[in-house]
Coordinates of N, CA and C in Angstrom, one line a residue:
M1 N -23.5 13.6 -1.1 CA -22.6 12.8 -1.9 C -21.5 12.3 -1.1
P2 N -20.9 11.2 -2.5 CA -19.9 10.4 -1.5 C -18.8 11.0 -2.3
E3 N -17.4 10.7 -1.0 CA -16.2 11.3 -1.2 C -15.5 10.5 -2.9
K4 N -14.8 11.7 -3.2 CA -14.3 11.3 -5.0 C -13.1 10.6 -4.8
R5 N -12.2 9.5 -4.8 CA -11.2 9.2 -4.0 C -10.4 9.1 -5.7
L6 N -8.8 9.4 -5.7 CA -7.5 9.2 -6.2 C -7.8 7.1 -6.9
K7 N -7.6 6.9 -8.1 CA -7.4 5.8 -8.8 C -6.5 5.6 -9.7
S8 N -5.9 4.4 -9.6 CA -4.4 3.9 -9.9 C -5.0 2.3 -10.7
W9 N -3.9 2.0 -11.9 CA -3.9 1.1 -12.0 C -2.6 0.3 -13.4
G10 N -2.5 -0.8 -13.1 CA -1.3 -1.3 -14.6 C -0.1 -1.7 -12.4
N11 N 1.3 -1.5 -13.3 CA 2.3 -2.7 -12.8 C 2.4 -2.1 -11.1
N12 N 2.4 -2.9 -10.3 CA 2.1 -2.4 -8.5 C 3.5 -3.4 -8.1
R13 N 4.5 -3.7 -8.4 CA 5.8 -4.8 -7.7 C 6.3 -4.0 -6.6
A14 N 6.1 -2.4 -6.9 CA 7.4 -1.9 -5.6 C 6.1 -1.1 -4.9
G15 N 5.0 -1.3 -5.2 CA 3.4 -0.7 -4.0 C 3.2 1.0 -5.0
E16 N 3.8 0.9 -6.2 CA 3.3 2.2 -7.4 C 2.1 2.1 -7.1
L17 N 0.9 1.7 -6.8 CA -0.1 2.1 -7.3 C -0.7 2.3 -6.4
G18 N -0.7 2.4 -5.0 CA -0.7 3.1 -3.5 C -1.4 2.7 -2.9
D19 N -2.0 1.3 -2.5 CA -3.5 0.8 -2.4 C -3.2 -0.4 -1.2
G20 N -1.8 -0.3 -0.9 CA -1.3 -0.8 0.3 C -1.1 -2.1 -0.1
T21 N -1.8 -2.8 -1.3 CA -0.6 -4.1 -1.5 C 0.2 -4.2 -2.6
W22 N 1.5 -5.6 -3.2 CA 2.2 -6.4 -3.6 C 1.9 -6.6 -4.9
T23 N 0.2 -6.5 -5.1 CA -0.4 -7.6 -5.9 C 0.2 -6.8 -7.6
D24 N 1.0 -7.7 -8.4 CA 2.1 -7.5 -9.2 C 1.6 -6.7 -9.9
F25 N -0.2 -6.9 -10.5 CA -0.3 -6.0 -11.7 C -1.5 -5.7 -11.4
R26 N -2.1 -4.7 -11.8 CA -4.5 -3.9 -11.7 C -4.3 -3.9 -13.1
T27 N -5.4 -4.1 -13.9 CA -6.1 -4.3 -14.2 C -7.3 -2.7 -14.8
T28 N -8.0 -3.2 -13.3 CA -8.9 -2.8 -13.2 C -8.2 -1.7 -12.0
A29 N -9.3 -0.5 -11.9 CA -8.6 1.0 -10.5 C -8.7 0.3 -9.2
T30 N -8.1 1.1 -8.9 CA -7.9 0.3 -7.6 C -7.7 1.8 -6.9
T31 N -8.5 2.1 -5.5 CA -8.4 3.4 -4.5 C -6.7 3.5 -4.1
V32 N -6.1 4.4 -4.6 CA -4.8 5.0 -3.2 C -5.6 5.4 -1.9
L33 N -4.9 4.4 -1.2 CA -5.2 4.8 0.5 C -5.0 6.3 1.2
G34 N -5.9 6.6 1.8 CA -6.2 8.3 2.4 C -6.0 9.0 1.7
L35 N -6.4 8.7 0.3 CA -6.7 10.2 -0.4 C -7.6 10.6 -0.9
T36 N -8.4 11.5 -1.1 CA -9.3 11.9 -1.5 C -8.9 13.0 -2.9
S37 N -10.0 13.2 -3.6 CA -9.6 14.4 -4.5 C -9.9 15.5 -4.3
A38 N -10.8 15.6 -3.7 CA -11.0 17.0 -2.9 C -9.4 17.9 -2.2
E39 N -8.4 16.7 -1.2 CA -7.4 16.9 -1.1 C -6.8 17.2 -1.6
V40 N -6.3 16.8 -2.4 CA -4.9 16.5 -4.1 C -5.1 18.5 -5.2
V41 N -3.9 18.6 -5.0 CA -3.6 19.9 -5.4 C -3.2 19.0 -6.8
K42 N -2.1 18.5 -6.1 CA -1.3 17.7 -8.4 C -0.8 17.0 -7.6
M43 N -1.1 16.5 -8.5 CA -0.3 15.1 -9.0 C 0.5 14.3 -10.0
A44 N 2.2 13.3 -8.9 CA 3.1 13.2 -10.8 C 3.2 11.4 -10.3
A45 N 3.3 10.9 -11.3 CA 3.6 9.5 -11.7 C 5.0 9.4 -11.7
G46 N 6.0 8.7 -11.6 CA 7.0 8.1 -12.6 C 7.7 6.8 -12.5
G47 N 9.0 6.6 -12.9 CA 9.4 5.7 -12.8 C 10.3 4.9 -13.9
A48 N 11.1 4.0 -14.3 CA 11.2 3.5 -15.4 C 11.4 2.3 -14.8
G49 N 10.8 1.2 -15.8 CA 10.5 0.0 -15.5 C 9.5 -0.6 -15.0
A50 N 9.8 -1.9 -14.7 CA 7.8 -2.7 -13.9 C 8.4 -2.4 -12.8
A51 N 9.6 -2.5 -11.6 CA 9.4 -2.1 -10.1 C 10.2 -0.9 -9.6
H52 N 10.0 0.6 -11.1 CA 11.0 2.0 -10.2 C 9.9 2.2 -9.8
G53 N 8.2 2.3 -10.2 CA 7.4 3.4 -10.1 C 6.9 3.9 -8.5
H54 N 6.8 5.1 -8.8 CA 6.3 5.6 -7.4 C 5.5 7.0 -7.9
G55 N 4.6 7.7 -6.6 CA 3.9 8.3 -7.2 C 3.7 9.2 -6.4
L56 N 3.6 11.2 -6.5 CA 3.8 11.8 -5.2 C 2.0 12.1 -5.2
A57 N 1.6 13.0 -4.3 CA 0.4 13.9 -4.5 C 0.8 15.2 -3.5
S58 N 0.6 16.2 -3.7 CA 0.7 17.2 -3.1 C -0.5 17.9 -2.7
L59 N -0.3 18.1 -1.5 CA -2.2 17.9 -0.5 C -2.4 20.0 -0.1
T60 N -3.7 19.4 -0.2 CA -3.9 21.3 0.5 C -3.3 21.8 2.2
G61 N -3.0 22.3 2.7 CA -1.8 22.1 3.1 C -0.7 22.2 3.1
H62 N -0.1 22.8 1.3 CA 0.8 22.2 1.5 C 1.8 21.1 2.2
T63 N 1.7 19.8 2.1 CA 2.4 18.6 2.4 C 2.4 17.8 1.2
V64 N 3.1 16.7 1.1 CA 3.7 15.9 0.0 C 3.6 14.7 0.2
Q65 N 2.4 13.7 0.1 CA 2.7 12.7 0.1 C 3.6 11.4 -0.5
S66 N 4.3 10.3 -0.4 CA 4.5 9.7 -2.2 C 4.4 8.6 -1.5
W67 N 4.1 7.6 -2.3 CA 4.1 5.9 -2.1 C 4.9 5.5 -3.5
G68 N 5.6 4.1 -3.2 CA 5.7 3.2 -4.3 C 7.8 2.8 -4.0
S69 N 8.1 2.2 -5.7 CA 9.8 2.2 -5.2 C 11.0 3.6 -4.4
N70 N 11.5 2.9 -3.7 CA 12.3 4.0 -2.7 C 13.9 4.2 -2.8
G71 N 14.1 2.5 -3.9 CA 15.7 2.4 -3.9 C 16.5 3.8 -3.7
S72 N 16.0 4.8 -4.5 CA 17.0 5.8 -5.0 C 16.8 7.2 -4.2
E73 N 15.7 6.8 -2.4 CA 15.2 7.6 -1.5 C 14.4 8.4 -2.2
Q74 N 13.3 8.2 -3.3 CA 12.8 8.5 -5.0 C 11.5 9.6 -4.3
L75 N 10.6 9.3 -2.7 CA 9.9 9.0 -1.2 C 9.9 10.6 -0.7
G76 N 10.9 10.5 -0.9 CA 11.4 11.5 0.2 C 11.3 11.2 1.9
D77 N 11.4 10.4 2.3 CA 11.0 9.6 3.6 C 12.3 9.2 4.3
R78 N 13.4 9.9 4.3 CA 14.6 9.3 4.5 C 15.0 8.2 5.0
T79 N 14.2 7.4 4.0 CA 14.3 5.9 4.3 C 14.8 5.1 2.6
V80 N 15.2 4.4 2.6 CA 15.4 3.3 1.1 C 14.1 2.3 0.6
F81 N 13.3 1.9 1.8 CA 11.9 1.0 1.7 C 10.6 1.7 0.6
S82 N 10.3 0.4 -0.1 CA 9.2 1.2 -0.7 C 8.3 1.0 0.3
D83 N 7.2 1.6 -0.1 CA 5.8 1.5 0.4 C 4.6 1.6 0.2
S84 N 3.9 0.0 -0.2 CA 2.7 0.8 -1.0 C 1.5 1.3 -0.3
A85 N 1.9 2.3 0.3 CA 0.5 3.4 0.9 C 0.9 4.3 0.5
P86 N 0.4 5.8 0.7 CA 1.1 7.6 0.5 C 1.7 7.7 2.3
G87 N 2.6 7.9 2.4 CA 2.6 8.3 3.3 C 3.5 10.0 3.7
Q88 N 3.7 10.6 4.5 CA 4.2 12.2 4.5 C 6.0 12.0 4.1
V89 N 6.1 12.8 3.0 CA 7.4 13.5 2.1 C 8.3 14.5 3.6
M90 N 9.4 13.5 3.9 CA 10.3 15.1 5.0 C 10.3 16.3 4.0
K91 N 10.5 17.3 4.9 CA 10.3 18.7 3.8 C 10.8 19.4 4.7
P92 N 11.5 20.5 5.3 CA 11.7 21.7 5.9 C 10.7 22.1 6.0
S93 N 10.1 22.8 7.7 CA 9.3 23.2 7.9 C 9.1 24.6 7.4
H94 N 10.1 25.3 6.5 CA 9.1 26.4 6.0 C 9.1 26.2 5.3
A95 N 9.3 25.0 3.7 CA 9.2 25.1 2.4 C 7.7 24.4 2.4
T96 N 7.4 25.6 0.8 CA 6.1 24.9 0.3 C 6.3 24.4 -0.6
P97 N 5.7 23.1 -1.2 CA 5.6 22.8 -2.8 C 4.9 23.6 -3.6
T98 N 5.7 23.8 -4.6 CA 5.2 24.8 -5.7 C 5.0 23.6 -7.0
S99 N 5.3 22.5 -7.1 CA 5.6 21.7 -8.1 C 6.2 20.5 -7.7
L100 N 5.8 19.5 -9.0 CA 5.4 18.6 -8.7 C 6.4 17.6 -9.3
R101 N 7.0 16.6 -9.9 CA 7.6 16.2 -10.7 C 8.4 14.7 -10.2
A102 N 7.6 13.3 -10.7 CA 8.5 12.3 -10.2 C 9.1 11.2 -11.6
A103 N 10.6 11.3 -11.7 CA 11.1 11.2 -13.1 C 11.3 10.1 -12.9
P104 N 11.7 9.0 -13.9 CA 12.5 8.2 -14.0 C 13.2 7.8 -13.0
T105 N 13.6 6.8 -12.5 CA 14.4 5.9 -12.1 C 15.2 4.9 -12.2
A106 N 17.0 5.0 -12.5 CA 17.4 3.2 -12.7 C 17.2 2.5 -11.3

């Protein structure tokens, strides 16, 4: 049986689709890089406006990945650089994610 993958579509000016590209807009679903549906526990997407979207995925093993716009440090990677592919959220080693929320950013 093939692995099930997360898919996304829509605006992508800030890499918010997580497919490793900056293609402006996708009308068909594209694969989010490196994440299988078997390891994703929860997912959230957020942002206000075409260039502020971002995604979050809580994974088995209590880690969180994020991608997309990061001008307000919403990716949690201690930078302000947007990323078009999922990357590790920096969190205290003793912290365990219990919920996700991708809030609108301006």
